[in-house]
Coordinates of N, CA and C in Angstrom, one line a residue:
Chain A
G374 N 1.4 -12.9 5.0 CA 1.4 -12.2 3.4 C 2.2 -11.5 3.5
E375 N 3.2 -10.6 2.2 CA 4.3 -9.5 2.4 C 4.0 -8.3 2.8
N376 N 4.5 -7.8 3.8 CA 4.6 -6.4 4.7 C 5.6 -6.1 4.5
V377 N 5.3 -4.4 4.1 CA 6.7 -4.1 3.3 C 6.6 -2.4 4.3
E378 N 7.7 -2.0 4.5 CA 8.3 -0.7 5.5 C 8.9 -0.3 4.9
Q379 N 8.7 1.0 5.3 CA 9.2 2.3 4.4 C 9.7 3.3 5.5
H380 N 10.8 3.7 5.2 CA 11.1 4.9 5.8 C 12.2 5.7 5.4
P381 N 12.5 7.2 5.5 CA 11.1 8.0 6.3 C 10.1 8.3 5.6
S382 N 8.9 8.8 6.8 CA 7.5 9.4 6.9 C 7.8 10.3 5.6
T383 N 8.9 11.2 6.2 CA 8.7 13.1 5.5 C 11.0 12.7 5.7
L384 N 11.0 13.3 4.3 CA 12.9 13.8 4.2 C 12.9 14.9 3.3
S385 N 13.5 15.6 4.0 CA 13.7 17.2 3.9 C 15.3 17.4 3.6
V386 N 15.6 17.7 2.1 CA 16.7 18.1 1.7 C 16.8 19.2 1.1
Q387 N 18.4 19.4 1.3 CA 18.6 21.5 0.3 C 18.5 20.9 -1.4
E388 N 18.8 21.7 -2.0 CA 18.6 21.0 -3.7 C 19.8 21.2 -3.9
G389 N 20.0 19.9 -4.3 CA 21.5 19.4 -4.9 C 22.1 18.4 -4.2
D390 N 21.5 18.3 -3.3 CA 21.9 17.0 -2.1 C 21.2 15.7 -2.7
S391 N 22.0 15.1 -2.1 CA 20.7 13.4 -2.7 C 19.9 13.0 -1.4
A392 N 18.7 12.3 -1.7 CA 18.2 11.8 -1.2 C 17.7 10.0 -1.3
V393 N 17.8 9.1 0.2 CA 17.4 8.2 -0.1 C 16.6 8.0 0.9
I394 N 15.7 7.1 0.3 CA 14.7 6.3 1.0 C 14.7 4.7 0.6
K395 N 13.9 4.3 2.2 CA 15.0 3.2 2.3 C 13.2 2.0 2.2
C396 N 13.5 1.0 2.0 CA 12.2 -0.1 2.6 C 12.5 -1.3 3.2
T397 N 11.9 -2.5 3.9 CA 12.2 -3.2 3.7 C 10.9 -4.4 3.5
Y398 N 11.1 -5.6 3.5 CA 10.0 -6.3 2.7 C 10.6 -7.8 3.5
S399 N 9.2 -8.6 3.6 CA 9.3 -9.9 4.8 C 9.0 -11.3 3.8
D400 N 8.5 -11.1 2.7 CA 8.4 -12.4 2.2 C 9.3 -12.8 0.9
S401 N 10.3 -13.3 1.8 CA 11.5 -13.7 0.7 C 11.1 -14.1 -0.5
A402 N 10.2 -14.9 -1.1 CA 9.9 -14.5 -2.6 C 9.4 -13.7 -3.4
S403 N 9.4 -12.4 -2.8 CA 9.0 -11.8 -3.5 C 10.1 -11.3 -5.0
N404 N 10.2 -11.3 -5.8 CA 10.9 -10.8 -6.8 C 11.1 -9.7 -7.8
Y405 N 10.3 -8.9 -7.1 CA 10.1 -7.4 -8.4 C 9.7 -6.7 -7.0
F406 N 10.0 -5.3 -7.6 CA 10.2 -4.1 -6.3 C 10.3 -2.9 -7.4
P407 N 9.0 -2.2 -7.3 CA 9.4 -0.9 -8.0 C 9.0 0.2 -6.9
W408 N 9.3 1.5 -7.9 CA 9.1 2.7 -6.9 C 8.4 3.7 -7.5
Y409 N 7.3 3.9 -7.2 CA 6.6 5.0 -8.0 C 6.4 6.4 -7.0
K410 N 6.3 7.4 -7.8 CA 6.2 9.1 -7.9 C 4.9 9.3 -7.6
Q411 N 4.5 10.1 -7.0 CA 2.8 10.7 -6.6 C 2.9 12.2 -6.4
E412 N 2.8 13.1 -7.5 CA 2.5 14.3 -7.6 C 1.5 14.1 -6.6
L413 N 0.9 16.0 -5.9 CA -0.1 16.2 -5.4 C -1.3 16.4 -6.2
G414 N -2.6 15.5 -6.0 CA -3.7 15.6 -6.6 C -3.7 14.8 -7.8
K415 N -2.3 13.7 -8.1 CA -2.9 12.8 -9.3 C -2.0 11.3 -9.4
G416 N -2.0 10.5 -9.9 CA -2.1 9.5 -9.4 C -0.6 9.0 -9.7
P417 N -0.2 7.9 -9.0 CA 1.3 7.7 -8.6 C 1.7 6.9 -10.1
Q418 N 3.4 7.3 -10.5 CA 3.5 6.9 -11.6 C 4.7 6.3 -11.4
L419 N 5.5 5.3 -12.1 CA 6.2 4.4 -12.1 C 8.1 5.4 -12.8
I420 N 8.7 5.1 -12.0 CA 10.0 5.9 -12.4 C 11.4 5.1 -12.4
I421 N 11.2 4.1 -11.5 CA 12.3 3.0 -11.5 C 11.7 1.5 -10.7
D422 N 12.5 0.3 -11.4 CA 12.1 -0.5 -10.8 C 13.2 -2.0 -10.8
I423 N 13.1 -3.1 -10.0 CA 13.9 -3.6 -10.4 C 13.7 -5.4 -10.0
R424 N 14.3 -6.3 -10.1 CA 14.4 -7.3 -10.0 C 15.2 -8.1 -9.3
S425 N 14.7 -9.3 -8.6 CA 16.1 -9.8 -7.8 C 16.4 -10.9 -8.0
N426 N 17.1 -10.5 -9.7 CA 18.1 -11.1 -10.4 C 19.4 -10.0 -10.4
V427 N 19.0 -8.9 -9.9 CA 20.2 -7.4 -10.1 C 19.7 -7.1 -8.7
G428 N 20.8 -6.8 -8.1 CA 22.0 -5.5 -7.0 C 21.1 -4.2 -7.2
E429 N 21.3 -3.6 -8.6 CA 21.2 -2.1 -8.8 C 20.9 -1.7 -9.9
K430 N 20.1 -1.0 -9.7 CA 19.8 -0.1 -11.1 C 19.8 1.0 -10.9
K431 N 20.1 1.8 -12.3 CA 20.2 3.6 -11.9 C 19.7 3.7 -14.0
D432 N 19.1 5.3 -13.4 CA 18.5 6.2 -14.8 C 18.8 7.5 -14.6
Q433 N 19.6 7.5 -15.2 CA 19.6 9.6 -14.9 C 20.4 9.6 -13.8
R434 N 19.6 10.6 -12.6 CA 19.8 10.5 -11.4 C 19.1 9.9 -10.0
I435 N 18.2 8.5 -10.9 CA 17.8 8.2 -9.9 C 18.5 6.5 -10.2
A436 N 18.4 6.2 -8.7 CA 19.2 4.8 -8.7 C 18.5 3.6 -7.7
V437 N 18.4 2.1 -7.9 CA 17.5 1.4 -7.0 C 18.8 0.5 -6.6
T438 N 18.9 -0.1 -5.5 CA 19.4 -0.6 -4.8 C 19.1 -2.2 -4.0
L439 N 19.3 -2.9 -4.3 CA 18.4 -4.4 -3.6 C 19.1 -5.5 -2.6
N440 N 19.3 -5.6 -1.5 CA 20.0 -6.4 -0.9 C 18.7 -7.2 -0.6
K441 N 18.7 -8.5 -1.1 CA 17.3 -9.8 -1.0 C 18.0 -10.7 0.9
T442 N 19.3 -10.8 0.7 CA 19.7 -11.3 1.7 C 19.2 -10.6 3.2
A443 N 19.5 -9.3 3.5 CA 18.9 -8.1 4.3 C 17.3 -8.3 3.8
K444 N 16.4 -8.4 2.9 CA 15.1 -8.3 2.7 C 15.1 -6.7 2.3
H445 N 15.8 -5.9 2.4 CA 15.7 -4.7 1.9 C 16.3 -3.8 0.0
F446 N 15.3 -3.1 -0.1 CA 16.1 -2.5 -1.2 C 15.6 -0.4 -1.0
S447 N 16.6 0.2 -1.5 CA 16.7 1.8 -1.8 C 16.4 2.3 -2.7
L448 N 16.0 3.5 -2.6 CA 16.4 4.7 -4.1 C 16.8 5.4 -3.6
H449 N 17.6 6.0 -4.9 CA 18.8 6.8 -3.8 C 18.4 8.0 -5.4
I450 N 18.3 9.4 -5.1 CA 17.9 10.4 -6.0 C 19.4 11.4 -5.8
T451 N 20.2 11.8 -6.6 CA 21.6 12.3 -7.0 C 20.8 13.7 -7.1
E452 N 21.4 15.2 -6.7 CA 21.0 15.9 -7.5 C 19.9 16.8 -7.6
T453 N 19.3 16.2 -6.0 CA 18.1 16.3 -6.1 C 17.4 18.4 -6.9
Q454 N 16.6 18.1 -7.5 CA 15.7 19.4 -8.2 C 14.4 19.6 -7.2
P455 N 13.6 20.9 -7.6 CA 12.9 21.0 -6.8 C 11.5 20.3 -7.6
E456 N 11.7 20.2 -8.5 CA 10.9 18.9 -9.3 C 10.8 17.4 -9.1
D457 N 11.3 17.4 -7.9 CA 11.6 15.6 -7.4 C 10.9 15.8 -6.6
S458 N 10.1 16.8 -5.2 CA 9.5 17.2 -4.4 C 7.9 16.0 -4.7
A459 N 7.9 15.2 -3.5 CA 6.1 14.6 -4.1 C 6.8 13.4 -2.9
V460 N 5.6 12.6 -2.9 CA 5.7 11.4 -2.4 C 6.0 10.0 -3.2
Y461 N 7.2 9.8 -2.3 CA 7.5 8.2 -3.0 C 6.9 6.6 -2.3
F462 N 6.7 5.7 -3.1 CA 6.2 4.5 -2.5 C 7.0 4.1 -3.4
C463 N 7.7 2.4 -2.3 CA 7.7 1.2 -2.4 C 6.8 0.2 -2.6
A464 N 7.3 -0.7 -3.9 CA 6.5 -1.8 -3.3 C 6.9 -3.4 -3.6
A465 N 6.2 -4.8 -3.4 CA 7.2 -5.5 -3.7 C 6.6 -6.9 -4.0
S466 N 6.3 -7.5 -5.2 CA 5.8 -8.7 -5.1 C 6.2 -9.9 -5.9
R467 N 5.5 -10.6 -5.1 CA 6.0 -12.2 -5.8 C 5.8 -12.9 -7.3
T468 N 4.8 -11.9 -7.7 CA 4.3 -12.7 -8.4 C 5.3 -12.2 -9.9
G469 N 6.4 -11.3 -9.8 CA 7.2 -10.6 -10.7 C 6.0 -9.5 -11.8
G470 N 4.7 -9.3 -11.2 CA 4.4 -8.6 -12.1 C 2.5 -8.5 -12.0
G471 N 1.9 -7.4 -12.3 CA 0.6 -7.4 -11.9 C 0.3 -6.5 -10.9
A472 N 0.0 -5.9 -10.9 CA -0.3 -4.4 -10.2 C -1.4 -5.3 -8.8
D473 N -2.2 -6.2 -9.0 CA -2.8 -7.0 -7.6 C -1.7 -7.4 -7.2
G474 N -1.0 -7.9 -7.3 CA 0.2 -8.8 -6.4 C 1.2 -7.7 -5.9
L475 N 1.1 -6.4 -5.8 CA 1.7 -5.3 -5.2 C 1.5 -5.1 -4.2
T476 N 2.9 -5.1 -3.0 CA 1.9 -4.7 -1.6 C 3.1 -3.3 -1.2
F477 N 2.4 -2.3 -0.8 CA 3.3 -0.9 -1.1 C 3.5 -0.8 0.4
G478 N 4.4 0.2 0.9 CA 4.5 0.7 1.2 C 3.5 2.0 1.7
K479 N 4.5 2.8 3.2 CA 3.2 3.7 3.2 C 3.5 5.2 2.6
G480 N 4.8 5.6 2.0 CA 5.3 6.0 1.1 C 6.1 7.8 2.0
T481 N 6.9 7.9 1.6 CA 7.9 8.9 1.6 C 7.4 10.5 1.1
H482 N 7.3 11.3 2.4 CA 7.0 12.8 1.2 C 8.1 13.4 1.0
L483 N 8.5 13.5 0.2 CA 10.6 13.8 -0.2 C 10.1 15.7 -0.2
I484 N 11.0 16.4 0.6 CA 10.5 17.9 0.6 C 12.2 18.5 0.1
I485 N 11.9 19.3 -1.4 CA 13.1 19.8 -1.5 C 13.2 21.0 -1.2
Q486 N 14.3 21.8 -0.3 CA 14.5 22.7 -0.5 C 14.6 23.3 -0.7
P487 N 14.8 24.8 -1.4 CA 15.6 25.9 -2.6 C 16.7 25.7 -1.8
Chain B
D1261 N -4.5 11.0 -27.2 CA -4.0 11.0 -26.3 C -3.9 9.5 -25.4
G1262 N -3.2 8.4 -25.5 CA -3.6 7.1 -24.9 C -3.1 7.6 -23.1
G1263 N -4.4 7.0 -22.3 CA -4.1 7.0 -21.1 C -5.5 6.2 -19.9
I1264 N -5.5 6.7 -19.2 CA -7.0 6.1 -17.9 C -7.6 7.4 -17.6
T1265 N -8.5 7.4 -17.4 CA -9.6 8.3 -17.1 C -9.6 8.8 -15.8
Q1266 N -10.0 9.3 -15.0 CA -10.9 8.6 -14.1 C -12.3 10.0 -13.7
S1267 N -12.7 9.9 -13.3 CA -14.2 11.0 -13.4 C -15.1 10.6 -12.0
P1268 N -15.4 11.1 -11.5 CA -14.9 12.9 -11.3 C -13.9 13.2 -10.6
K1269 N -13.2 14.2 -10.5 CA -11.8 14.6 -9.3 C -12.1 14.0 -8.2
Y1270 N -13.9 14.9 -8.2 CA -14.1 15.1 -6.3 C -15.4 14.8 -6.3
L1271 N -16.3 14.7 -5.3 CA -17.5 13.5 -5.4 C -17.5 13.7 -3.9
F1272 N -18.9 14.2 -4.1 CA -19.5 14.8 -2.6 C -20.8 12.9 -2.3
R1273 N -20.9 12.6 -1.4 CA -22.3 12.3 -1.1 C -22.7 11.9 -0.1
K1274 N -24.3 11.5 0.3 CA -24.6 12.1 1.5 C -24.4 10.3 2.2
E1275 N -24.4 10.2 3.2 CA -24.0 8.7 3.9 C -25.3 8.3 4.0
G1276 N -25.3 7.0 3.1 CA -26.3 5.7 3.4 C -26.2 5.9 1.4
Q1277 N -26.1 6.5 0.8 CA -25.7 6.3 -0.4 C -24.9 5.7 -1.6
N1278 N -25.4 5.0 -2.3 CA -24.5 4.0 -2.8 C -23.9 5.8 -3.7
V1279 N -22.6 5.5 -4.6 CA -21.8 6.2 -5.7 C -21.1 5.0 -6.0
T1280 N -21.1 5.4 -7.7 CA -20.1 4.9 -8.7 C -18.9 5.9 -9.1
L1281 N -17.9 5.4 -9.2 CA -17.0 5.9 -9.8 C -16.5 5.3 -11.1
S1282 N -16.2 6.6 -11.9 CA -15.7 5.5 -13.5 C -14.5 6.1 -13.6
C1283 N -13.6 4.8 -14.3 CA -12.7 4.4 -14.8 C -12.4 3.8 -16.5
E1284 N -11.6 4.5 -16.7 CA -12.2 4.3 -18.5 C -10.2 4.6 -19.3
Q1285 N -10.1 3.3 -20.0 CA -8.8 3.4 -20.5 C -9.1 2.9 -21.9
N1286 N -7.9 3.7 -22.5 CA -7.9 3.5 -23.9 C -6.5 3.0 -24.4
L1287 N -5.8 2.2 -23.6 CA -4.6 1.8 -23.6 C -4.8 0.0 -24.2
N1288 N -5.7 0.3 -24.4 CA -6.3 -1.8 -24.9 C -5.2 -2.4 -23.7
H1289 N -5.3 -2.1 -22.8 CA -5.3 -3.2 -21.7 C -5.8 -4.3 -20.9
D1290 N -5.4 -5.2 -20.7 CA -6.5 -6.5 -20.5 C -7.0 -6.5 -19.1
A1291 N -6.1 -5.5 -17.8 CA -6.1 -5.6 -16.7 C -6.3 -4.8 -16.6
M1292 N -7.2 -4.3 -15.4 CA -7.4 -3.3 -14.5 C -7.5 -3.1 -13.3
Y1293 N -7.2 -2.0 -11.9 CA -7.6 -2.4 -11.0 C -8.0 -1.0 -10.0
W1294 N -8.6 -1.1 -8.8 CA -8.7 0.0 -8.0 C -8.0 0.0 -6.9
Y1295 N -7.6 0.5 -6.4 CA -7.1 0.5 -5.2 C -8.0 2.3 -4.6
R1296 N -7.4 1.9 -3.1 CA -8.0 3.2 -2.2 C -6.3 3.4 -1.2
Q1297 N -6.5 4.9 -1.4 CA -5.4 5.3 -0.4 C -5.9 6.1 0.7
D1298 N -5.3 6.4 2.0 CA -6.1 6.8 3.1 C -4.8 8.0 3.0
P1299 N -4.6 9.2 4.0 CA -4.0 9.8 4.1 C -2.0 9.0 5.2
G1300 N -1.4 8.9 4.6 CA -0.3 8.1 5.4 C -0.1 7.0 5.2
Q1301 N -0.7 6.3 4.2 CA -1.0 5.1 3.9 C -0.3 4.7 2.9
G1302 N -0.2 3.7 2.6 CA 0.2 2.9 0.9 C -1.4 2.6 0.4
L1303 N -1.1 2.2 -1.3 CA -2.5 2.0 -1.5 C -2.5 0.0 -1.5
R1304 N -4.0 0.3 -1.3 CA -4.7 -0.9 -0.8 C -5.7 -1.6 -2.2
L1305 N -5.7 -2.5 -2.2 CA -6.0 -3.1 -3.7 C -7.5 -3.9 -3.4
I1306 N -8.8 -3.2 -3.7 CA -10.0 -3.7 -3.6 C -10.4 -4.6 -4.5
Y1307 N -10.2 -4.2 -5.7 CA -10.4 -5.2 -6.9 C -9.7 -4.9 -7.8
Y1308 N -10.0 -6.2 -8.8 CA -9.0 -5.9 -10.2 C -9.8 -7.2 -10.8
S1309 N -9.5 -7.0 -12.3 CA -9.9 -7.6 -13.5 C -8.7 -7.8 -14.8
Q1310 N -8.6 -9.4 -15.0 CA -8.0 -9.3 -15.9 C -8.2 -9.1 -16.8
I1311 N -9.3 -10.1 -17.5 CA -10.4 -9.6 -18.5 C -11.9 -9.6 -18.4
V1312 N -12.5 -9.1 -19.7 CA -14.1 -8.9 -19.6 C -14.5 -9.9 -19.1
N1313 N -15.8 -9.1 -18.5 CA -16.3 -9.8 -17.7 C -16.1 -11.0 -16.5
D1314 N -14.9 -10.6 -16.0 CA -14.3 -11.3 -14.8 C -13.6 -10.5 -14.0
F1315 N -13.7 -10.5 -12.5 CA -12.7 -9.7 -11.7 C -12.8 -10.1 -10.4
Q1316 N -11.7 -10.0 -9.3 CA -11.6 -10.6 -8.6 C -11.6 -9.9 -7.5
K1317 N -11.5 -10.5 -5.9 CA -11.6 -9.6 -4.7 C -10.3 -8.6 -4.1
G1318 N -10.3 -8.0 -4.2 CA -8.6 -7.7 -3.6 C -8.6 -7.7 -1.9
D1319 N -7.6 -7.1 -1.4 CA -7.2 -7.9 0.4 C -9.0 -6.5 1.0
I1320 N -9.7 -5.3 0.1 CA -10.3 -4.8 1.5 C -11.8 -4.4 0.3
A1321 N -12.4 -5.6 -0.2 CA -13.3 -5.7 -1.5 C -14.6 -5.4 -0.3
E1322 N -15.0 -5.3 0.8 CA -16.2 -5.0 1.6 C -16.6 -4.1 1.9
G1323 N -17.9 -3.9 1.2 CA -18.5 -2.6 0.4 C -18.4 -1.5 -0.5
Y1324 N -17.5 -2.6 -1.7 CA -17.6 -2.1 -2.8 C -17.9 -3.0 -3.6
S1325 N -17.9 -2.5 -5.4 CA -19.1 -3.5 -5.9 C -18.0 -3.0 -7.8
V1326 N -18.0 -4.4 -8.6 CA -17.3 -3.7 -9.4 C -18.1 -4.8 -10.6
S1327 N -17.7 -4.2 -11.8 CA -18.4 -4.4 -13.4 C -17.0 -4.4 -14.6
R1328 N -17.2 -5.4 -15.3 CA -16.6 -5.1 -16.4 C -17.1 -6.0 -17.3
E1329 N -17.8 -4.9 -18.1 CA -18.7 -5.3 -19.4 C -17.9 -4.7 -20.6
K1330 N -17.1 -3.9 -20.5 CA -16.8 -3.7 -21.6 C -15.1 -3.3 -20.9
K1331 N -13.9 -3.5 -22.2 CA -12.5 -3.9 -21.8 C -11.6 -2.8 -21.2
E1332 N -12.5 -1.5 -22.1 CA -12.0 -0.4 -21.3 C -12.6 0.6 -20.0
S1333 N -13.6 0.1 -19.5 CA -14.1 0.6 -18.9 C -14.5 -0.5 -17.4
F1334 N -13.8 0.1 -16.2 CA -14.3 -0.8 -15.2 C -14.7 0.0 -13.6
P1335 N -15.7 0.4 -13.7 CA -16.6 0.9 -12.9 C -16.8 0.9 -11.3
L1336 N -16.5 1.6 -10.2 CA -16.3 1.1 -8.6 C -17.7 1.3 -8.0
T1337 N -18.7 0.9 -7.7 CA -19.8 1.4 -6.9 C -19.1 1.1 -5.8
V1338 N -19.1 2.7 -4.6 CA -18.9 2.4 -3.2 C -20.2 2.3 -2.4
T1339 N -20.4 1.5 -2.0 CA -22.1 0.9 -1.3 C -22.2 1.2 0.1
S1340 N -23.2 1.7 0.7 CA -23.9 2.2 2.1 C -23.1 1.3 3.2
A1341 N -22.9 -0.1 2.5 CA -22.3 -1.0 3.6 C -20.5 -0.9 3.8
Q1342 N -20.1 0.3 2.7 CA -19.1 0.8 3.1 C -19.0 1.3 4.6
K1343 N -18.4 1.1 5.4 CA -18.3 1.5 6.8 C -17.5 3.4 6.8
N1344 N -16.8 3.1 5.8 CA -15.4 4.0 5.8 C -15.2 5.0 4.6
P1345 N -16.5 5.4 3.8 CA -15.8 5.6 2.4 C -15.1 6.9 2.5
T1346 N -14.5 7.7 2.9 CA -13.9 8.8 2.3 C -12.6 8.2 2.4
A1347 N -12.2 8.6 1.5 CA -10.7 8.1 0.7 C -10.2 9.1 -0.5
F1348 N -9.3 8.6 -1.1 CA -8.7 8.7 -2.6 C -8.7 7.7 -3.7
Y1349 N -9.4 7.3 -4.1 CA -9.9 6.2 -4.9 C -8.6 6.4 -6.1
L1350 N -7.7 5.6 -6.5 CA -7.1 5.2 -7.8 C -7.5 3.9 -8.6
C1351 N -7.5 4.5 -10.1 CA -8.1 3.1 -11.4 C -7.0 2.9 -11.5
A1352 N -6.4 1.7 -11.8 CA -4.7 1.4 -12.9 C -5.5 0.2 -13.8
S1353 N -4.2 0.4 -14.8 CA -4.1 -0.7 -15.5 C -3.0 -0.9 -16.1
S1354 N -2.8 -2.4 -17.0 CA -2.0 -2.6 -17.2 C -2.1 -3.7 -18.0
K1355 N -1.4 -3.8 -19.1 CA -1.2 -4.6 -20.3 C -2.0 -6.0 -20.2
N1356 N -1.4 -6.7 -18.6 CA -2.1 -7.7 -18.5 C -1.8 -8.2 -17.2
R1357 N -2.1 -9.4 -16.7 CA -1.7 -9.4 -15.4 C 0.0 -10.0 -15.0
G1358 N 0.4 -10.1 -15.8 CA 1.9 -10.6 -15.7 C 2.7 -9.3 -16.4
S1359 N 1.8 -8.1 -16.9 CA 2.9 -7.0 -17.1 C 3.3 -6.3 -15.7
T1360 N 4.5 -5.9 -15.8 CA 5.2 -4.9 -14.7 C 4.8 -3.3 -14.4
E1361 N 4.3 -3.0 -15.6 CA 3.9 -1.2 -15.2 C 2.5 -1.6 -15.1
A1362 N 2.1 -1.0 -14.0 CA 1.3 0.0 -13.8 C 0.9 1.0 -14.0
F1363 N -0.4 1.8 -15.0 CA -0.4 3.3 -15.6 C -2.2 3.4 -14.2
F1364 N -1.7 4.4 -13.6 CA -2.5 5.4 -12.8 C -3.6 6.2 -13.5
G1365 N -4.4 6.4 -13.2 CA -5.7 7.5 -13.1 C -4.9 8.8 -12.2
Q1366 N -5.8 9.5 -12.6 CA -5.9 10.8 -11.5 C -6.0 10.5 -10.5
G1367 N -7.1 9.7 -10.2 CA -7.9 9.6 -8.3 C -9.1 10.4 -8.7
T1368 N -10.0 9.7 -7.8 CA -11.2 10.7 -7.7 C -11.2 10.6 -6.1
R1369 N -11.6 11.9 -5.8 CA -11.6 12.0 -3.9 C -13.1 11.9 -3.5
L1370 N -12.9 10.9 -3.0 CA -15.1 11.1 -2.1 C -14.8 11.0 -1.3
T1371 N -16.2 12.2 -0.7 CA -16.3 12.8 0.4 C -17.7 11.9 1.2
V1372 N -17.4 11.7 1.6 CA -19.1 11.0 2.4 C -19.0 12.2 3.8
V1373 N -20.7 12.6 3.6 CA -21.0 13.7 5.1 C -21.7 13.4 5.4

């Protein structure tokens, strides 16, 4: 089955700096890669996703890159703000959709230092 | 407001007792899911349902049971057979199984003492 590794487990950055979270996956058939943000005591929320037919996707301060050959994908947050503090999860799916097909990484606790 | 609601937010139970967690959605979604989240771990799939009166086991179904009698409701029962039930439980829904976006509830933290 699919295995998703996520690094780092904790990331502390100064407000205004950039943050990068990296994930690798094992199943070359995976074709859908979402990123979720989970605030304390709440459920995860989808913030951005990418499919295997594109290499990069951007939405304001958030971008995701995908390297199919190396089987890794990354989340980039620029100009970080205090409200970016949360746990971020990457996931991979070979079905292209459906939460039952998602394999999640273990999460990255992002801390934005004022 | 449309959304997915889990209740209660916190739940305490004695060891050996069954307990049922509620999940309701008014998004008219066909597919619903239950995940378990442990500290420092990703989300692990317990059960999912694509349509009313149908459900499938996920990766860690042992010790859990579900029902899907209504489209909007997908309750999860944590039975006494679940060896380590203390965890944060998340319910999710998506328009259908092929939909890419899953909407999560706020979660229920279950503590078994």
